[in-house]
Short mmCIF file of C-alpha atoms and ligand atoms in Angstrom, two decimals:
data_model
loop_
_atom_site.label_atom_id
_atom_site.label_comp_id
_atom_site.label_asym_id
_atom_site.label_seq_id
_atom_site.Cartn_x
_atom_site.Cartn_y
_atom_site.Cartn_z
CA MET A 117 1.43 8.95 -28.05
CA THR A 118 1.01 5.18 -28.41
CA ASP A 119 -1.95 3.83 -30.37
CA LEU A 120 -3.71 1.58 -27.85
CA ARG A 121 -6.71 0.76 -30.02
CA VAL A 122 -7.34 -2.95 -30.23
CA VAL A 123 -8.87 -3.81 -33.59
CA GLY A 124 -10.82 -6.94 -34.57
CA SER A 125 -8.03 -9.21 -35.73
CA ASP A 126 -5.89 -8.29 -32.70
CA LEU A 127 -8.43 -9.37 -30.19
CA ARG A 128 -8.03 -12.78 -28.60
CA PRO A 129 -10.91 -14.00 -26.45
CA PRO A 130 -9.66 -14.74 -22.92
CA ALA A 131 -8.75 -18.43 -22.64
CA ASP A 132 -10.72 -20.41 -20.07
CA GLY A 133 -9.75 -19.23 -16.60
CA LYS A 134 -7.16 -16.81 -17.97
CA ARG A 135 -6.62 -14.11 -15.41
CA HIS A 136 -4.76 -10.84 -15.23
CA LEU A 137 -4.04 -8.23 -12.57
CA LEU A 138 -4.87 -4.97 -14.31
CA SER A 139 -6.73 -2.95 -11.69
CA VAL A 140 -7.73 -3.14 -8.03
CA ALA A 141 -11.27 -2.48 -9.31
CA ASP A 142 -11.28 -6.05 -10.67
CA LEU A 143 -10.52 -7.62 -7.28
CA THR A 144 -12.86 -8.83 -4.56
CA ARG A 145 -12.04 -8.76 -0.89
CA SER A 146 -11.48 -12.50 -0.98
CA ASP A 147 -8.99 -12.08 -3.86
CA VAL A 148 -7.08 -9.57 -1.70
CA GLU A 149 -7.19 -11.79 1.39
CA ARG A 150 -6.01 -14.81 -0.63
CA VAL A 151 -3.02 -12.92 -2.05
CA LEU A 152 -2.10 -11.47 1.36
CA ALA A 153 -2.32 -14.91 3.01
CA THR A 154 -0.07 -16.36 0.29
CA ALA A 155 2.37 -13.47 0.80
CA ARG A 156 2.52 -14.26 4.53
CA SER A 157 3.40 -17.86 3.79
CA PHE A 158 6.10 -16.75 1.34
CA ALA A 159 7.47 -14.42 4.04
CA ARG A 160 8.22 -17.50 6.15
CA SER A 161 10.01 -19.15 3.20
CA GLN A 162 12.20 -16.05 2.86
CA GLU A 163 13.53 -16.48 6.42
CA ARG A 164 15.27 -19.72 5.45
CA ASP A 165 18.87 -20.03 4.22
CA ASN A 166 17.60 -21.49 0.94
CA LYS A 167 15.05 -18.90 -0.14
CA LYS A 168 14.24 -20.50 -3.47
CA LEU A 169 11.01 -22.47 -4.03
CA PRO A 170 10.43 -24.80 -7.01
CA THR A 171 6.82 -23.60 -7.50
CA LEU A 172 7.10 -21.95 -10.93
CA ARG A 173 9.97 -23.98 -12.39
CA GLY A 174 9.78 -23.95 -16.19
CA ARG A 175 7.51 -20.88 -16.29
CA LEU A 176 8.59 -17.65 -18.00
CA VAL A 177 7.97 -14.19 -16.50
CA LEU A 178 8.74 -11.20 -18.75
CA ASN A 179 9.13 -7.74 -17.20
CA VAL A 180 8.61 -4.94 -19.72
CA PHE A 181 9.29 -1.43 -18.44
CA TYR A 182 8.60 1.65 -20.58
CA GLU A 183 9.08 3.92 -17.53
CA SER A 184 11.80 4.10 -14.89
CA SER A 185 11.54 1.79 -11.92
CA THR A 186 13.72 0.58 -9.10
CA ARG A 187 11.37 -1.15 -6.64
CA THR A 188 8.77 -2.68 -8.95
CA SER A 189 11.13 -4.01 -11.61
CA SER A 190 13.69 -5.41 -9.16
CA SER A 191 11.09 -7.03 -6.90
CA PHE A 192 9.22 -8.69 -9.78
CA GLU A 193 12.49 -10.06 -11.15
CA LEU A 194 13.56 -11.36 -7.75
CA ALA A 195 10.06 -12.71 -7.03
CA ALA A 196 10.11 -14.74 -10.25
CA LYS A 197 13.62 -16.02 -9.46
CA ARG A 198 12.70 -16.99 -5.89
CA LEU A 199 9.87 -19.09 -7.38
CA SER A 200 12.34 -20.69 -9.84
CA ALA A 201 10.71 -19.18 -12.95
CA ASP A 202 12.81 -18.05 -15.89
CA THR A 203 12.77 -14.28 -16.04
CA MET A 204 13.80 -11.53 -18.42
CA THR A 205 13.54 -7.77 -18.01
CA LEU A 206 13.19 -5.49 -21.04
CA LYS A 207 13.66 -1.75 -20.51
CA ALA A 208 12.19 0.27 -23.36
CA SER A 209 15.24 2.51 -23.33
CA GLY A 210 17.96 0.67 -25.25
CA SER A 211 15.46 -1.67 -26.93
CA SER A 212 13.92 -1.44 -30.41
CA VAL A 213 11.30 0.90 -28.92
CA ASP A 214 14.02 3.52 -29.47
CA LYS A 215 13.81 2.70 -33.20
CA GLY A 216 10.07 3.32 -33.26
CA GLU A 217 8.70 -0.18 -32.61
CA SER A 218 5.11 0.04 -31.41
CA LEU A 219 3.75 -1.42 -28.20
CA LYS A 220 1.72 -3.88 -30.28
CA ASP A 221 4.75 -5.15 -32.19
CA THR A 222 6.86 -5.29 -29.04
CA ALA A 223 4.14 -7.32 -27.30
CA LEU A 224 3.72 -9.68 -30.26
CA THR A 225 7.51 -10.10 -30.52
CA LEU A 226 7.84 -11.02 -26.84
CA ALA A 227 4.75 -13.25 -27.05
CA ALA A 228 6.68 -15.43 -29.50
CA TYR A 229 8.70 -16.68 -26.50
CA GLU A 230 5.40 -17.93 -25.00
CA PRO A 231 5.69 -16.18 -21.62
CA ASP A 232 3.36 -17.27 -18.84
CA VAL A 233 3.26 -13.78 -17.34
CA ILE A 234 4.02 -10.34 -18.77
CA VAL A 235 4.57 -7.60 -16.17
CA ILE A 236 4.29 -4.22 -17.88
CA ARG A 237 4.78 -0.57 -16.89
CA HIS A 238 3.88 2.06 -19.47
CA PRO A 239 3.09 5.80 -19.41
CA GLU A 240 -0.22 5.36 -21.25
CA VAL A 241 -3.45 4.56 -19.40
CA GLY A 242 -4.77 1.19 -20.62
CA ALA A 243 -1.43 -0.18 -21.88
CA ALA A 244 -1.55 -3.31 -19.70
CA GLN A 245 -5.09 -4.08 -20.78
CA PHE A 246 -4.02 -3.59 -24.40
CA VAL A 247 -1.24 -6.15 -24.01
CA SER A 248 -3.58 -8.57 -22.23
CA ARG A 249 -5.71 -8.69 -25.35
CA LEU A 250 -2.80 -9.34 -27.70
CA THR A 251 -1.11 -12.31 -26.03
CA GLU A 252 -1.91 -15.58 -24.28
CA ALA A 253 0.11 -14.53 -21.23
CA ARG A 254 -1.29 -13.42 -17.90
CA VAL A 255 -0.63 -9.70 -17.62
CA VAL A 256 0.23 -7.71 -14.50
CA ASN A 257 -0.14 -3.96 -14.62
CA ALA A 258 3.01 -2.53 -13.01
CA GLY A 259 1.73 1.02 -13.58
CA ASP A 260 -0.15 2.56 -16.53
CA GLY A 261 0.06 6.35 -16.55
CA LYS A 262 -1.91 7.81 -13.67
CA HIS A 263 -4.46 4.98 -13.79
CA GLN A 264 -3.44 1.96 -11.68
CA HIS A 265 -0.58 0.26 -9.82
CA PRO A 266 -2.39 -2.67 -8.21
CA THR A 267 0.60 -4.56 -6.77
CA GLN A 268 1.67 -1.37 -4.94
CA ALA A 269 -1.75 -1.26 -3.26
CA LEU A 270 -1.51 -4.92 -2.26
CA LEU A 271 1.97 -4.51 -0.76
CA ASP A 272 0.77 -1.41 1.07
CA LEU A 273 -2.12 -3.34 2.62
CA HIS A 274 0.30 -6.08 3.70
CA THR A 275 2.62 -3.47 5.25
CA MET A 276 -0.22 -1.75 7.14
CA ARG A 277 -1.59 -5.03 8.50
CA GLU A 278 1.84 -6.19 9.67
CA ALA A 279 2.63 -2.84 11.34
CA LEU A 280 -0.78 -2.03 12.82
CA GLY A 281 -2.29 -5.47 13.29
CA ARG A 282 -5.48 -4.77 11.29
CA LEU A 283 -6.91 -3.17 8.18
CA GLU A 284 -10.59 -2.87 9.05
CA GLY A 285 -11.34 0.62 10.39
CA LEU A 286 -7.85 2.05 9.69
CA GLN A 287 -7.77 5.76 8.85
CA VAL A 288 -5.27 6.54 6.10
CA ALA A 289 -4.47 10.13 5.09
CA ILE A 290 -3.03 10.20 1.55
CA VAL A 291 -1.12 13.47 1.24
CA GLY A 292 0.17 15.25 -1.85
CA ASP A 293 -0.14 14.92 -5.62
CA VAL A 294 -3.18 12.66 -5.85
CA LEU A 295 -4.12 14.05 -9.26
CA HIS A 296 -1.25 12.39 -11.10
CA SER A 297 -0.94 9.33 -8.85
CA ARG A 298 -1.80 5.77 -9.92
CA VAL A 299 -0.66 4.69 -6.46
CA ALA A 300 -3.39 6.82 -4.83
CA ARG A 301 -6.12 5.58 -7.18
CA SER A 302 -5.25 1.92 -6.53
CA LEU A 303 -4.79 2.42 -2.78
CA VAL A 304 -8.14 4.20 -2.30
CA GLN A 305 -9.93 1.26 -3.95
CA ALA A 306 -7.93 -1.32 -1.97
CA LEU A 307 -8.59 0.41 1.37
CA ARG A 308 -12.31 0.51 0.60
CA LEU A 309 -12.29 -3.23 -0.19
CA VAL A 310 -10.86 -4.12 3.23
CA GLY A 311 -13.00 -1.72 5.26
CA ALA A 312 -10.41 1.03 5.84
CA ASP A 313 -10.97 4.75 5.23
CA ALA A 314 -8.96 7.07 2.98
CA LEU A 315 -8.79 10.86 3.29
CA LEU A 316 -7.12 12.75 0.43
CA VAL A 317 -5.14 15.76 1.65
CA GLY A 318 -3.42 18.45 -0.39
CA PRO A 319 -3.85 21.66 -2.37
CA PRO A 320 -7.05 21.93 -4.46
CA ALA A 321 -5.10 21.79 -7.75
CA LEU A 322 -3.57 18.41 -6.86
CA VAL A 323 -6.51 16.62 -5.22
CA PRO A 324 -9.41 15.64 -7.50
CA SER A 325 -12.88 15.15 -6.07
CA GLY A 326 -14.87 11.96 -6.45
CA LEU A 327 -12.25 9.40 -5.39
CA ALA A 328 -12.56 9.69 -1.59
CA PRO A 329 -13.25 12.40 1.04
CA VAL A 330 -10.95 15.41 0.55
CA SER A 331 -9.33 17.94 2.90
CA HIS A 332 -7.29 21.00 2.01
CA ASP A 333 -6.05 21.38 5.59
CA ILE A 334 -2.80 19.61 6.52
CA GLY A 335 -4.03 19.64 10.13
CA SER A 336 -6.60 17.00 9.12
CA ILE A 337 -3.91 14.29 9.12
CA THR A 338 -3.90 14.35 12.94
CA ASP A 339 -6.58 11.65 13.24
CA ALA A 340 -4.98 9.24 10.75
CA ASP A 341 -3.37 5.96 11.77
CA VAL A 342 -1.22 6.13 8.65
CA VAL A 343 0.07 9.20 6.81
CA TYR A 344 0.72 8.04 3.23
CA VAL A 345 2.96 10.57 1.46
CA LEU A 346 2.98 11.01 -2.32
CA ARG A 347 5.72 12.36 -4.55
CA MET A 348 5.06 15.32 -6.84
CA GLN A 349 4.74 13.51 -10.21
CA ARG A 350 6.46 16.21 -12.25
CA GLU A 351 6.86 13.85 -15.23
CA ARG A 352 3.04 13.69 -15.57
CA MET A 353 2.40 17.43 -15.23
CA LEU A 354 1.70 19.28 -18.46
CA GLU A 355 4.60 21.49 -19.42
CA GLY A 356 4.02 25.04 -18.19
CA ALA A 357 1.18 24.05 -15.81
CA ASN A 358 1.65 25.43 -12.29
CA PHE A 359 -0.06 23.20 -9.76
CA VAL A 360 1.71 24.88 -6.82
CA PRO A 361 3.32 28.35 -6.63
CA SER A 362 6.73 26.83 -5.83
CA LEU A 363 8.20 23.63 -4.37
CA ARG A 364 9.42 25.66 -1.38
CA GLU A 365 5.86 26.79 -0.65
CA TYR A 366 4.52 23.27 -1.22
CA THR A 367 7.00 21.90 1.31
CA ALA A 368 6.11 24.56 3.84
CA ARG A 369 2.36 23.92 3.56
CA TRP A 370 2.16 20.17 2.85
CA GLY A 371 5.56 18.62 3.60
CA ILE A 372 5.53 15.91 6.29
CA THR A 373 7.85 17.12 9.04
CA PRO A 374 8.42 15.62 12.52
CA GLU A 375 6.13 18.33 13.94
CA ARG A 376 3.26 17.07 11.76
CA VAL A 377 3.58 13.40 12.76
CA GLY A 378 1.78 12.47 15.98
CA ASP A 379 2.66 9.82 18.55
CA GLY A 380 1.75 6.38 17.26
CA GLN A 381 1.20 7.50 13.66
CA ARG A 382 3.01 5.54 10.96
CA VAL A 383 4.31 7.13 7.75
CA MET A 384 4.39 5.40 4.36
CA HIS A 385 5.73 6.43 0.95
CA PRO A 386 5.70 4.29 -2.24
CA GLY A 387 9.07 5.70 -3.34
CA PRO A 388 11.03 7.19 -4.85
CA MET A 389 11.08 9.84 -2.12
CA ASN A 390 12.06 13.43 -2.69
CA ARG A 391 13.56 14.12 0.72
CA GLY A 392 13.10 17.73 1.75
CA VAL A 393 10.13 18.20 -0.61
CA GLU A 394 7.10 16.05 0.32
CA ILE A 395 8.83 14.30 3.25
CA ASP A 396 11.42 15.56 5.72
CA ALA A 397 14.50 13.30 5.97
CA ARG A 398 14.01 13.12 9.76
CA VAL A 399 10.60 11.52 9.17
CA ALA A 400 11.82 9.23 6.39
CA ASP A 401 14.55 7.87 8.70
CA SER A 402 12.45 7.72 11.85
CA PRO A 403 10.96 4.61 13.52
CA ALA A 404 7.52 5.88 12.40
CA ALA A 405 8.45 5.31 8.75
CA LEU A 406 7.46 2.03 7.07
CA VAL A 407 9.21 2.74 3.77
CA VAL A 408 11.71 -0.13 3.98
CA ASP A 409 8.93 -2.47 5.17
CA GLN A 410 7.03 -1.54 1.99
CA VAL A 411 10.02 -2.53 -0.16
CA ARG A 412 10.33 -5.88 1.68
CA ALA A 413 6.61 -6.46 1.28
CA GLY A 414 7.00 -5.82 -2.45
CA LEU A 415 8.99 -9.03 -2.88
CA ILE A 416 6.65 -11.43 -1.08
CA VAL A 417 3.44 -9.81 -2.38
CA ARG A 418 4.72 -10.00 -5.96
CA MET A 419 5.71 -13.64 -5.39
CA ALA A 420 2.13 -14.17 -4.22
CA VAL A 421 0.67 -12.39 -7.26
CA LEU A 422 2.73 -14.50 -9.70
CA TYR A 423 1.79 -17.66 -7.81
CA ASP A 424 -1.87 -16.65 -7.68
CA LEU A 425 -2.14 -15.88 -11.38
CA LEU A 426 -0.53 -19.14 -12.42
CA THR A 427 -2.10 -21.53 -9.94
CA THR A 428 -5.34 -20.34 -8.29
CA GLY A 429 -9.09 -20.02 -8.97
CA PRO A 430 -11.09 -18.28 -11.66
CA VAL A 431 -11.25 -14.50 -11.86
CA ALA A 432 -11.51 -13.66 -15.56
CA VAL A 433 -10.99 -9.96 -15.91
CA GLU A 434 -12.02 -7.47 -18.55
CA THR A 435 -11.71 -4.06 -16.97
CA THR A 436 -13.05 -0.71 -18.07
CA VAL A 437 -10.34 1.93 -18.07
CA GLU A 438 -11.52 5.24 -16.63
CA VAL A 439 -9.47 7.83 -14.77
CA ALA A 440 -11.03 10.54 -12.59
N1 CP B 1709 6.67 2.51 -5.95
C1 CP B 1709 7.19 2.28 -7.18
O1 CP B 1709 6.47 1.93 -8.12
O2 CP B 1709 8.53 2.46 -7.25
P1 CP B 1709 9.42 2.29 -8.59
O3 CP B 1709 8.97 3.40 -9.53
O4 CP B 1709 10.84 2.42 -8.16
O5 CP B 1709 9.08 0.96 -9.18
#
């Protein structure tokens, strides 16, 4: 367990206009619309032969990943490169974290390079906020335990708007292991901000109350415009805890099969997918699936987030970390 307490001498007051992206709870609708509009303009730049923009030349973006990642780490690295920033990715595994270096000392060590942005993923809730108070860099939360994954929510909104033409009034059924999911927590807040509705669907042991309306009937996904499928987060389940009788039974009751997807419904998944568990391969590979669109959106939305943090208006953020 990492010690995330910030004590007096550690604490730096936020510099004037210093902004972070720690939680969707810190964003306004106009923040979301600004980032999505910027992402759309970057999408056009990515259709050109020369995809590189000079916008962040001379800036340094550090990616620090204490948990596995394919999509988030690769897209942040590419996003920084496409904006001409210098970039460096540190995976905890293989670094001095293996020798017992604390998060605080790792953050202070990397801060010596004077990064403009630190993107961090960590298994502990509050880790990104902790780092934001130790360094002068802007900090982006790339996932802290089961708390938040704000850039995932932003790229999901972009994907939904591109595929369905609107966000306002959309019905989104989020199906599966909501309990351990930072993606679900961020997405529920983001959908609410833009006037869309979330319904949380799954077995009682995996769907907490108090985040959004809940259903324990898989048939309730019928009315949704989007079926958003979550992975079973086995790495966050306490050892020995049985949230479902078996994966086979989970798949039978809650797995998204072609029979459960209606005409016109679109299916999303943040990845990585466990084909044959929460999502049938025939759905994952079908025209209804937006999974590859989500990955593409990840690049331009993360370009927009880096651009926004380093160039746009004042949203000083000091979030309160609470997880339902
Ligand atoms: N959706 C997501 O965060 O994927 P990665 O774990 O591969 O980054």
